């Protein structure tokens, strides 16, 4: 034990450092998620080269409305854009089944307990999509419902979209800043419930822009189709 | 609790590093968690303590954290200040509310690793198999 501070390190310049065993200090300066990030970059290339697809990572709390938004988006783009979905869930294929009913290829990514998707898991999903389809315009990755953990993992998406539903409260961007910091689009969902909740669109807008001034903010109610046009218009900007 | 996954990738990285350097033991590591990394440091430390036991190489590694505070730039007056989240705290320069952008980093970095290698009596380094508990 070190006699200077009581830590368990060998004492600097002490016997342990000089004789047997020998220690060395490496300056590494490497990202902790270097392996994940490398896989994410490969995923982006795979989506571009094999499928010609733009990949969107959709993040929200459980029950935020990701699957409902996807179902509405798929229906509105039917016949115009080819869509594939990687459906992340901790357990069950319920959401995957729900989206398959809309006539698109869906690969279920069941994490079996993990609170987020990571790039290696998404790679397996993309490979399965590429085995089924020659070409897709859009691949949506529906992340595991969680506003915290998914924000740390690059999956190989081109764009990240964060979704926050009205019942969750307008204080969430300030409380969970990373999801908003790392996204390009922020969808306020279930706006049809605004009359019933103490939710301030102004506050949520101001807080979100305070964290990320480049964030595009779109309020919508996917169930009624309100606000979907602006969302679909943004999706169209992704295609030259 | 993605901190456990992060701790796992850290330990995997350490095992690769140790193998590359023919080291038998990771003595100490220094990890930087920047303020917007979205990582709870206590959970991360807890995760590391649990995961490091998977190998004799990392079992005794001591984790040191380097956690710089968040800085905020005020959109109204341009002042840079350091204080914790949330961002609605008024600017200490001009008092403006909700005009401050977090500018702290969001990186998670393995900064430094101290490795130990066994030496034989003739002074040459002899790589030890991973299973060997070099601490004995």
mmCIF file of C-alpha atoms in Angstrom:
data_model
loop_
_atom_site.group_PDB
_atom_site.id
_atom_site.type_symbol
_atom_site.label_atom_id
_atom_site.label_comp_id
_atom_site.label_asym_id
_atom_site.label_seq_id
_atom_site.Cartn_x
_atom_site.Cartn_y
_atom_site.Cartn_z
ATOM 1 C CA UNK A 1 0.000 0.000 0.000
ATOM 2 C CA UNK A 2 1.131 3.531 -0.749
ATOM 3 C CA UNK A 3 2.349 5.272 2.375
ATOM 4 C CA UNK A 4 1.626 8.751 1.070
ATOM 5 C CA UNK A 5 -2.129 8.550 0.563
ATOM 6 C CA UNK A 6 -3.107 5.073 1.721
ATOM 7 C CA UNK A 7 -4.199 3.959 -1.745
ATOM 8 C CA UNK A 8 -3.402 0.480 -2.945
ATOM 9 C CA UNK A 9 -0.957 1.655 -5.619
ATOM 10 C CA UNK A 10 2.655 0.706 -5.261
ATOM 11 C CA UNK A 11 4.500 3.591 -3.700
ATOM 12 C CA UNK A 12 5.986 5.878 -6.361
ATOM 13 C CA UNK A 13 9.649 5.073 -6.784
ATOM 14 C CA UNK A 14 9.331 2.426 -4.097
ATOM 15 C CA UNK A 15 10.624 -1.104 -4.117
ATOM 16 C CA UNK A 16 7.633 -2.391 -6.051
ATOM 17 C CA UNK A 17 8.305 0.007 -8.894
ATOM 18 C CA UNK A 18 12.020 -0.709 -9.114
ATOM 19 C CA UNK A 19 12.371 -4.409 -8.727
ATOM 20 C CA UNK A 20 10.118 -7.298 -9.452
ATOM 21 C CA UNK A 21 7.483 -6.677 -10.771
ATOM 22 C CA UNK A 22 8.146 -3.779 -13.121
ATOM 23 C CA UNK A 23 5.433 -1.242 -13.892
ATOM 24 C CA UNK A 24 4.862 0.971 -16.896
ATOM 25 C CA UNK A 25 2.575 3.922 -17.439
ATOM 26 C CA UNK A 26 0.768 4.232 -20.757
ATOM 27 C CA UNK A 27 -0.864 7.428 -21.983
ATOM 28 C CA UNK A 28 -3.793 5.953 -23.847
ATOM 29 C CA UNK A 29 -6.331 8.753 -24.463
ATOM 30 C CA UNK A 30 -8.747 6.434 -26.166
ATOM 31 C CA UNK A 31 -12.530 6.622 -26.210
ATOM 32 C CA UNK A 32 -14.136 4.129 -23.874
ATOM 33 C CA UNK A 33 -16.596 3.187 -26.568
ATOM 34 C CA UNK A 34 -13.947 2.957 -29.296
ATOM 35 C CA UNK A 35 -15.034 -0.574 -30.238
ATOM 36 C CA UNK A 36 -18.718 0.408 -30.412
ATOM 37 C CA UNK A 37 -17.914 3.528 -32.435
ATOM 38 C CA UNK A 38 -15.848 1.558 -34.931
ATOM 39 C CA UNK A 39 -18.729 -0.855 -35.428
ATOM 40 C CA UNK A 40 -21.135 2.094 -35.754
ATOM 41 C CA UNK A 41 -19.037 3.573 -38.572
ATOM 42 C CA UNK A 42 -19.081 0.174 -40.302
ATOM 43 C CA UNK A 43 -22.871 0.030 -39.867
ATOM 44 C CA UNK A 44 -23.255 3.402 -41.599
ATOM 45 C CA UNK A 45 -21.171 2.153 -44.528
ATOM 46 C CA UNK A 46 -23.175 -1.067 -44.692
ATOM 47 C CA UNK A 47 -26.483 0.833 -44.799
ATOM 48 C CA UNK A 48 -25.185 3.180 -47.493
ATOM 49 C CA UNK A 49 -23.423 0.655 -49.696
ATOM 50 C CA UNK A 50 -25.680 -2.393 -49.421
ATOM 51 C CA UNK A 51 -29.077 -0.769 -48.978
ATOM 52 C CA UNK A 52 -28.626 2.832 -50.096
ATOM 53 C CA UNK A 53 -30.531 3.764 -46.952
ATOM 54 C CA UNK A 54 -30.617 6.697 -44.557
ATOM 55 C CA UNK A 55 -30.649 5.366 -40.990
ATOM 56 C CA UNK A 56 -32.597 7.077 -38.213
ATOM 57 C CA UNK A 57 -32.221 6.206 -34.522
ATOM 58 C CA UNK A 58 -35.452 6.901 -32.661
ATOM 59 C CA UNK A 59 -35.118 7.473 -28.896
ATOM 60 C CA UNK A 60 -37.797 8.024 -26.251
ATOM 61 C CA UNK A 61 -39.058 6.804 -22.880
ATOM 62 C CA UNK A 62 -41.208 3.666 -22.826
ATOM 63 C CA UNK A 63 -44.664 4.558 -24.080
ATOM 64 C CA UNK A 64 -43.525 7.809 -25.680
ATOM 65 C CA UNK A 65 -45.168 6.914 -28.984
ATOM 66 C CA UNK A 66 -42.291 5.623 -31.129
ATOM 67 C CA UNK A 67 -44.167 2.663 -32.582
ATOM 68 C CA UNK A 68 -47.328 4.694 -33.250
ATOM 69 C CA UNK A 69 -45.255 7.346 -35.011
ATOM 70 C CA UNK A 70 -43.527 4.689 -37.115
ATOM 71 C CA UNK A 71 -46.818 3.040 -38.050
ATOM 72 C CA UNK A 72 -48.255 6.399 -39.176
ATOM 73 C CA UNK A 73 -45.038 7.259 -41.051
ATOM 74 C CA UNK A 74 -45.000 3.899 -42.841
ATOM 75 C CA UNK A 75 -48.629 4.313 -43.935
ATOM 76 C CA UNK A 76 -48.126 7.854 -45.179
ATOM 77 C CA UNK A 77 -45.002 6.941 -47.150
ATOM 78 C CA UNK A 78 -46.425 3.692 -48.567
ATOM 79 C CA UNK A 79 -45.674 3.401 -52.286
ATOM 80 C CA UNK A 80 -43.278 6.381 -52.147
ATOM 81 C CA UNK A 81 -40.441 5.320 -49.861
ATOM 82 C CA UNK A 82 -39.224 1.851 -48.981
ATOM 83 C CA UNK A 83 -38.858 1.544 -45.226
ATOM 84 C CA UNK A 84 -37.269 -1.085 -43.006
ATOM 85 C CA UNK A 85 -37.324 -1.160 -39.215
ATOM 86 C CA UNK A 86 -34.958 -2.553 -36.609
ATOM 87 C CA UNK A 87 -37.165 -2.946 -33.581
ATOM 88 C CA UNK A 88 -35.340 -2.823 -30.261
ATOM 89 C CA UNK A 89 -37.040 -4.250 -27.218
ATOM 90 C CA UNK A 90 -35.920 -5.819 -23.985
ATOM 91 C CA UNK A 91 -38.425 -8.663 -24.358
ATOM 92 C CA UNK A 92 -41.149 -9.792 -26.794
ATOM 93 C CA UNK A 93 -41.685 -9.170 -30.501
ATOM 94 C CA UNK A 94 -44.935 -7.280 -29.943
ATOM 95 C CA UNK A 95 -43.850 -4.015 -31.541
ATOM 96 C CA UNK A 96 -42.151 -5.845 -34.390
ATOM 97 C CA UNK A 97 -45.380 -7.766 -35.111
ATOM 98 C CA UNK A 98 -47.348 -4.530 -34.928
ATOM 99 C CA UNK A 99 -45.167 -2.924 -37.609
ATOM 100 C CA UNK A 100 -44.963 -6.029 -39.823
ATOM 101 C CA UNK A 101 -48.727 -5.741 -40.164
ATOM 102 C CA UNK A 102 -48.028 -2.530 -42.127
ATOM 103 C CA UNK A 103 -46.293 -4.550 -44.832
ATOM 104 C CA UNK A 104 -42.651 -3.644 -44.277
ATOM 105 C CA UNK A 105 -39.559 -5.694 -43.327
ATOM 106 C CA UNK A 106 -38.958 -5.623 -39.586
ATOM 107 C CA UNK A 107 -36.096 -7.241 -37.682
ATOM 108 C CA UNK A 108 -36.613 -7.622 -33.954
ATOM 109 C CA UNK A 109 -33.559 -6.827 -31.836
ATOM 110 C CA UNK A 110 -34.326 -8.289 -28.436
ATOM 111 C CA UNK A 111 -31.715 -7.208 -25.930
ATOM 112 C CA UNK A 112 -32.761 -9.702 -23.247
ATOM 113 C CA UNK A 113 -32.416 -7.192 -20.441
ATOM 114 C CA UNK A 114 -30.066 -4.494 -21.700
ATOM 115 C CA UNK A 115 -31.463 -0.965 -21.494
ATOM 116 C CA UNK A 116 -30.118 0.202 -24.860
ATOM 117 C CA UNK A 117 -29.080 -1.034 -28.288
ATOM 118 C CA UNK A 118 -25.421 -1.080 -29.258
ATOM 119 C CA UNK A 119 -23.651 -1.068 -32.604
ATOM 120 C CA UNK A 120 -22.830 -4.830 -32.749
ATOM 121 C CA UNK A 121 -26.509 -5.733 -32.198
ATOM 122 C CA UNK A 122 -27.613 -3.244 -34.849
ATOM 123 C CA UNK A 123 -25.047 -4.711 -37.240
ATOM 124 C CA UNK A 124 -26.736 -8.103 -36.982
ATOM 125 C CA UNK A 125 -30.088 -6.429 -37.666
ATOM 126 C CA UNK A 126 -28.764 -4.557 -40.710
ATOM 127 C CA UNK A 127 -27.253 -7.764 -42.095
ATOM 128 C CA UNK A 128 -30.645 -9.457 -41.787
ATOM 129 C CA UNK A 129 -32.381 -6.540 -43.509
ATOM 130 C CA UNK A 130 -29.797 -6.584 -46.286
ATOM 131 C CA UNK A 131 -30.387 -10.317 -46.770
ATOM 132 C CA UNK A 132 -34.109 -9.648 -47.292
ATOM 133 C CA UNK A 133 -34.009 -6.400 -49.258
ATOM 134 C CA UNK A 134 -31.867 -5.070 -52.114
ATOM 135 C CA UNK A 135 -32.702 -1.463 -51.491
ATOM 136 C CA UNK A 136 -34.361 0.624 -48.813
ATOM 137 C CA UNK A 137 -34.794 4.379 -48.594
ATOM 138 C CA UNK A 138 -35.093 4.591 -44.833
ATOM 139 C CA UNK A 139 -34.133 2.338 -41.963
ATOM 140 C CA UNK A 140 -35.634 3.302 -38.623
ATOM 141 C CA UNK A 141 -34.016 1.895 -35.516
ATOM 142 C CA UNK A 142 -36.580 1.962 -32.737
ATOM 143 C CA UNK A 143 -34.371 2.026 -29.665
ATOM 144 C CA UNK A 144 -35.271 0.440 -26.337
ATOM 145 C CA UNK A 145 -37.672 2.747 -24.454
ATOM 146 C CA UNK A 146 -35.295 4.797 -22.291
ATOM 147 C CA UNK A 147 -34.346 8.457 -22.410
ATOM 148 C CA UNK A 148 -30.963 7.993 -20.719
ATOM 149 C CA UNK A 149 -28.841 5.037 -21.762
ATOM 150 C CA UNK A 150 -29.460 4.942 -25.547
ATOM 151 C CA UNK A 151 -28.094 8.494 -25.853
ATOM 152 C CA UNK A 152 -24.544 7.260 -25.200
ATOM 153 C CA UNK A 153 -24.365 4.669 -27.986
ATOM 154 C CA UNK A 154 -23.768 5.491 -31.644
ATOM 155 C CA UNK A 155 -25.540 2.757 -33.595
ATOM 156 C CA UNK A 156 -24.393 3.852 -37.031
ATOM 157 C CA UNK A 157 -27.369 6.120 -37.624
ATOM 158 C CA UNK A 158 -27.214 9.152 -39.905
ATOM 159 C CA UNK A 159 -29.733 11.057 -37.810
ATOM 160 C CA UNK A 160 -30.960 10.798 -34.256
ATOM 161 C CA UNK A 161 -34.531 11.733 -33.415
ATOM 162 C CA UNK A 162 -35.698 12.139 -29.811
ATOM 163 C CA UNK A 163 -39.374 11.905 -28.990
ATOM 164 C CA UNK A 164 -41.016 13.245 -25.832
ATOM 165 C CA UNK A 165 -44.724 12.775 -25.171
ATOM 166 C CA UNK A 166 -46.908 15.404 -23.510
ATOM 167 C CA UNK A 167 -47.777 13.272 -20.417
ATOM 168 C CA UNK A 168 -44.067 13.003 -19.546
ATOM 169 C CA UNK A 169 -43.815 16.721 -18.769
ATOM 170 C CA UNK A 170 -42.008 19.663 -20.331
ATOM 171 C CA UNK A 171 -39.119 19.572 -17.852
ATOM 172 C CA UNK A 172 -37.538 16.499 -19.438
ATOM 173 C CA UNK A 173 -34.990 18.134 -21.777
ATOM 174 C CA UNK A 174 -33.372 19.878 -18.794
ATOM 175 C CA UNK A 175 -33.427 16.636 -16.811
ATOM 176 C CA UNK A 176 -32.153 14.347 -19.553
ATOM 177 C CA UNK A 177 -29.966 16.683 -21.594
ATOM 178 C CA UNK A 178 -27.839 14.161 -23.450
ATOM 179 C CA UNK A 179 -30.663 12.707 -25.557
ATOM 180 C CA UNK A 180 -31.479 16.250 -26.714
ATOM 181 C CA UNK A 181 -27.859 17.266 -27.112
ATOM 182 C CA UNK A 182 -27.053 14.397 -29.455
ATOM 183 C CA UNK A 183 -30.258 14.513 -31.575
ATOM 184 C CA UNK A 184 -30.989 16.528 -34.690
ATOM 185 C CA UNK A 185 -34.783 16.406 -34.426
ATOM 186 C CA UNK A 186 -37.013 16.625 -31.350
ATOM 187 C CA UNK A 187 -40.601 15.442 -31.771
ATOM 188 C CA UNK A 188 -43.127 16.489 -29.111
ATOM 189 C CA UNK A 189 -45.652 13.662 -29.382
ATOM 190 C CA UNK A 190 -49.273 13.211 -28.244
ATOM 191 C CA UNK A 191 -50.026 16.926 -28.582
ATOM 192 C CA UNK A 192 -53.728 15.972 -28.662
ATOM 193 C CA UNK A 193 -53.335 15.567 -24.874
ATOM 194 C CA UNK A 194 -52.101 19.145 -24.323
ATOM 195 C CA UNK A 195 -55.477 20.340 -22.909
ATOM 196 C CA UNK A 196 -55.281 17.664 -20.187
ATOM 197 C CA UNK A 197 -51.709 18.152 -18.993
ATOM 198 C CA UNK A 198 -49.681 20.919 -17.461
ATOM 199 C CA UNK A 199 -47.224 20.863 -20.358
ATOM 200 C CA UNK A 200 -45.694 24.034 -21.769
ATOM 201 C CA UNK A 201 -44.629 23.880 -25.405
ATOM 202 C CA UNK A 202 -42.759 27.178 -24.876
ATOM 203 C CA UNK A 203 -40.798 25.833 -21.917
ATOM 204 C CA UNK A 204 -39.894 22.600 -23.653
ATOM 205 C CA UNK A 205 -38.802 24.495 -26.751
ATOM 206 C CA UNK A 206 -36.695 26.957 -24.782
ATOM 207 C CA UNK A 207 -35.010 24.267 -22.665
ATOM 208 C CA UNK A 208 -34.319 22.004 -25.611
ATOM 209 C CA UNK A 209 -32.826 24.830 -27.661
ATOM 210 C CA UNK A 210 -30.818 25.874 -24.617
ATOM 211 C CA UNK A 211 -29.190 22.462 -24.666
ATOM 212 C CA UNK A 212 -28.942 22.149 -28.437
ATOM 213 C CA UNK A 213 -29.571 25.324 -30.482
ATOM 214 C CA UNK A 214 -29.562 23.376 -33.768
ATOM 215 C CA UNK A 215 -32.420 21.074 -32.757
ATOM 216 C CA UNK A 216 -35.396 20.986 -35.130
ATOM 217 C CA UNK A 217 -38.538 20.835 -32.967
ATOM 218 C CA UNK A 218 -41.778 19.411 -34.369
ATOM 219 C CA UNK A 219 -44.955 18.926 -32.280
ATOM 220 C CA UNK A 220 -47.284 16.179 -33.528
ATOM 221 C CA UNK A 221 -50.075 13.770 -32.700
ATOM 222 C CA UNK A 222 -49.412 10.672 -34.786
ATOM 223 C CA UNK A 223 -52.723 9.046 -33.867
ATOM 224 C CA UNK A 224 -54.744 11.867 -35.418
ATOM 225 C CA UNK A 225 -52.188 12.693 -38.103
ATOM 226 C CA UNK A 226 -51.748 16.252 -36.731
ATOM 227 C CA UNK A 227 -48.275 17.633 -37.433
ATOM 228 C CA UNK A 228 -47.247 14.643 -39.533
ATOM 229 C CA UNK A 229 -46.823 16.743 -42.671
ATOM 230 C CA UNK A 230 -43.927 18.702 -41.156
ATOM 231 C CA UNK A 231 -42.266 15.457 -40.014
ATOM 232 C CA UNK A 232 -42.680 13.868 -43.453
ATOM 233 C CA UNK A 233 -41.383 17.056 -45.073
ATOM 234 C CA UNK A 234 -38.241 16.800 -42.923
ATOM 235 C CA UNK A 235 -37.807 13.152 -43.929
ATOM 236 C CA UNK A 236 -38.028 14.172 -47.589
ATOM 237 C CA UNK A 237 -35.150 16.618 -47.110
ATOM 238 C CA UNK A 238 -32.909 13.592 -46.475
ATOM 239 C CA UNK A 239 -33.249 12.554 -50.114
ATOM 240 C CA UNK A 240 -31.498 14.601 -52.758
ATOM 241 C CA UNK B 1 -27.738 1.291 -16.160
ATOM 242 C CA UNK B 2 -25.660 1.536 -19.341
ATOM 243 C CA UNK B 3 -22.728 2.209 -17.014
ATOM 244 C CA UNK B 4 -22.298 -1.553 -16.706
ATOM 245 C CA UNK B 5 -21.883 -1.882 -20.492
ATOM 246 C CA UNK B 6 -19.363 0.947 -20.397
ATOM 247 C CA UNK B 7 -17.433 -0.762 -17.613
ATOM 248 C CA UNK B 8 -17.503 -3.941 -19.651
ATOM 249 C CA UNK B 9 -16.026 -2.294 -22.740
ATOM 250 C CA UNK B 10 -13.408 -0.676 -20.514
ATOM 251 C CA UNK B 11 -12.310 -4.016 -19.060
ATOM 252 C CA UNK B 12 -12.218 -5.559 -22.554
ATOM 253 C CA UNK B 13 -10.038 -2.670 -23.708
ATOM 254 C CA UNK B 14 -7.726 -3.133 -20.707
ATOM 255 C CA UNK B 15 -7.305 -6.845 -21.419
ATOM 256 C CA UNK B 16 -6.337 -6.089 -25.021
ATOM 257 C CA UNK B 17 -3.896 -3.398 -23.900
ATOM 258 C CA UNK B 18 -2.326 -5.682 -21.304
ATOM 259 C CA UNK B 19 -1.928 -8.469 -23.857
ATOM 260 C CA UNK B 20 -0.348 -6.074 -26.383
ATOM 261 C CA UNK B 21 2.147 -4.878 -23.779
ATOM 262 C CA UNK B 22 2.716 -8.384 -22.415
ATOM 263 C CA UNK B 23 1.673 -7.145 -19.010
ATOM 264 C CA UNK B 24 0.336 -9.464 -16.376
ATOM 265 C CA UNK B 25 -1.627 -7.018 -14.322
ATOM 266 C CA UNK B 26 -3.418 -3.702 -14.624
ATOM 267 C CA UNK B 27 -2.430 -1.730 -11.545
ATOM 268 C CA UNK B 28 -4.258 1.556 -11.973
ATOM 269 C CA UNK B 29 -6.258 3.346 -14.626
ATOM 270 C CA UNK B 30 -7.431 6.894 -15.089
ATOM 271 C CA UNK B 31 -10.745 7.529 -16.839
ATOM 272 C CA UNK B 32 -12.188 10.876 -17.836
ATOM 273 C CA UNK B 33 -15.961 11.296 -17.690
ATOM 274 C CA UNK B 34 -16.955 14.643 -19.150
ATOM 275 C CA UNK B 35 -20.077 16.360 -17.785
ATOM 276 C CA UNK B 36 -22.381 15.762 -20.726
ATOM 277 C CA UNK B 37 -21.372 12.142 -21.205
ATOM 278 C CA UNK B 38 -24.602 11.050 -19.528
ATOM 279 C CA UNK B 39 -22.820 8.736 -17.129
ATOM 280 C CA UNK B 40 -23.491 8.373 -13.421
ATOM 281 C CA UNK B 41 -20.006 8.123 -11.986
ATOM 282 C CA UNK B 42 -21.003 6.060 -8.931
ATOM 283 C CA UNK B 43 -22.780 3.504 -11.114
ATOM 284 C CA UNK B 44 -19.797 3.395 -13.419
ATOM 285 C CA UNK B 45 -17.375 2.767 -10.529
ATOM 286 C CA UNK B 46 -19.733 0.133 -9.126
ATOM 287 C CA UNK B 47 -19.928 -1.539 -12.546
ATOM 288 C CA UNK B 48 -16.169 -1.505 -12.927
ATOM 289 C CA UNK B 49 -15.647 -3.111 -9.508
ATOM 290 C CA UNK B 50 -18.013 -5.900 -10.547
ATOM 291 C CA UNK B 51 -16.703 -6.461 -14.071
ATOM 292 C CA UNK B 52 -12.973 -6.252 -13.344
ATOM 293 C CA UNK B 53 -13.131 -9.548 -11.441
ATOM 294 C CA UNK B 54 -13.625 -11.494 -14.693
ATOM 295 C CA UNK B 55 -9.843 -11.669 -15.127
ATOM 296 C CA UNK B 56 -6.843 -11.931 -12.840
ATOM 297 C CA UNK B 57 -5.243 -9.252 -15.039
ATOM 298 C CA UNK B 58 -7.810 -6.603 -14.096
ATOM 299 C CA UNK B 59 -8.995 -7.945 -10.743
ATOM 300 C CA UNK B 60 -6.931 -5.552 -8.613
ATOM 301 C CA UNK B 61 -7.045 -2.542 -10.922
ATOM 302 C CA UNK B 62 -7.701 0.755 -9.177
ATOM 303 C CA UNK B 63 -10.020 3.141 -10.976
ATOM 304 C CA UNK B 64 -9.327 6.860 -10.755
ATOM 305 C CA UNK B 65 -11.903 9.227 -12.216
ATOM 306 C CA UNK B 66 -11.256 12.590 -13.751
ATOM 307 C CA UNK B 67 -14.574 14.484 -13.911
ATOM 308 C CA UNK B 68 -14.259 18.074 -15.138
ATOM 309 C CA UNK B 69 -17.257 20.339 -14.391
ATOM 310 C CA UNK B 70 -19.674 21.505 -17.096
ATOM 311 C CA UNK B 71 -19.130 24.960 -18.519
ATOM 312 C CA UNK B 72 -21.908 27.118 -19.920
ATOM 313 C CA UNK B 73 -21.754 29.899 -22.455
ATOM 314 C CA UNK B 74 -24.419 32.540 -22.117
ATOM 315 C CA UNK B 75 -26.110 33.362 -25.429
ATOM 316 C CA UNK B 76 -26.983 36.847 -24.167
ATOM 317 C CA UNK B 77 -23.579 38.116 -22.955
ATOM 318 C CA UNK B 78 -21.129 35.434 -24.078
ATOM 319 C CA UNK B 79 -19.825 34.778 -20.577
ATOM 320 C CA UNK B 80 -18.423 31.334 -19.924
ATOM 321 C CA UNK B 81 -19.175 29.957 -16.470
ATOM 322 C CA UNK B 82 -18.946 26.673 -14.665
ATOM 323 C CA UNK B 83 -21.858 25.301 -12.692
ATOM 324 C CA UNK B 84 -23.926 22.141 -12.664
ATOM 325 C CA UNK B 85 -27.049 21.391 -14.720
ATOM 326 C CA UNK B 86 -29.891 22.325 -15.195
ATOM 327 C CA UNK B 87 -29.406 25.147 -17.698
ATOM 328 C CA UNK B 88 -32.137 27.461 -16.347
ATOM 329 C CA UNK B 89 -29.806 28.829 -13.682
ATOM 330 C CA UNK B 90 -29.430 32.531 -14.530
ATOM 331 C CA UNK B 91 -26.195 33.750 -16.051
ATOM 332 C CA UNK B 92 -23.908 35.119 -13.303
ATOM 333 C CA UNK B 93 -22.785 37.792 -15.776
ATOM 334 C CA UNK B 94 -26.032 39.343 -17.013
ATOM 335 C CA UNK B 95 -28.779 37.437 -15.156
ATOM 336 C CA UNK B 96 -30.322 36.064 -18.380
ATOM 337 C CA UNK B 97 -32.306 32.867 -17.923
ATOM 338 C CA UNK B 98 -32.511 29.955 -20.314
ATOM 339 C CA UNK B 99 -29.862 31.425 -22.548
ATOM 340 C CA UNK B 100 -26.985 29.214 -21.568
ATOM 341 C CA UNK B 101 -25.608 26.470 -23.713
ATOM 342 C CA UNK B 102 -23.721 23.602 -22.180
ATOM 343 C CA UNK B 103 -20.239 23.601 -23.645
ATOM 344 C CA UNK B 104 -18.680 20.901 -21.523
ATOM 345 C CA UNK B 105 -17.424 17.838 -23.287
ATOM 346 C CA UNK B 106 -19.369 14.630 -23.647
ATOM 347 C CA UNK B 107 -16.380 12.362 -23.992
ATOM 348 C CA UNK B 108 -15.594 9.193 -22.104
ATOM 349 C CA UNK B 109 -11.893 8.575 -22.287
ATOM 350 C CA UNK B 110 -9.443 6.057 -20.984
ATOM 351 C CA UNK B 111 -6.580 8.445 -20.231
ATOM 352 C CA UNK B 112 -3.870 6.431 -18.540
ATOM 353 C CA UNK B 113 -3.091 2.841 -17.727
ATOM 354 C CA UNK B 114 -0.441 1.604 -15.330
ATOM 355 C CA UNK B 115 0.598 -1.927 -16.151
ATOM 356 C CA UNK B 116 2.773 -4.402 -14.359
ATOM 357 C CA UNK B 117 4.967 -7.009 -15.948
ATOM 358 C CA UNK B 118 6.729 -9.843 -14.220
ATOM 359 C CA UNK B 119 10.490 -10.018 -14.471
ATOM 360 C CA UNK B 120 12.594 -13.112 -14.160
ATOM 361 C CA UNK B 121 15.845 -13.150 -12.177
ATOM 362 C CA UNK B 122 17.964 -12.388 -15.231
ATOM 363 C CA UNK B 123 15.989 -9.184 -15.753
ATOM 364 C CA UNK B 124 14.089 -10.256 -18.846
ATOM 365 C CA UNK B 125 10.387 -9.858 -19.051
ATOM 366 C CA UNK B 126 8.493 -13.066 -19.197
ATOM 367 C CA UNK B 127 4.897 -12.883 -20.283
ATOM 368 C CA UNK B 128 2.621 -14.711 -17.892
ATOM 369 C CA UNK B 129 -0.528 -16.542 -18.845
ATOM 370 C CA UNK B 130 -3.680 -14.566 -17.966
ATOM 371 C CA UNK B 131 -4.938 -17.151 -15.493
ATOM 372 C CA UNK B 132 -1.907 -16.735 -13.256
ATOM 373 C CA UNK B 133 -2.554 -14.585 -10.252
ATOM 374 C CA UNK B 134 0.593 -12.501 -10.317
ATOM 375 C CA UNK B 135 -0.454 -10.853 -7.092
ATOM 376 C CA UNK B 136 0.489 -13.895 -5.002
#
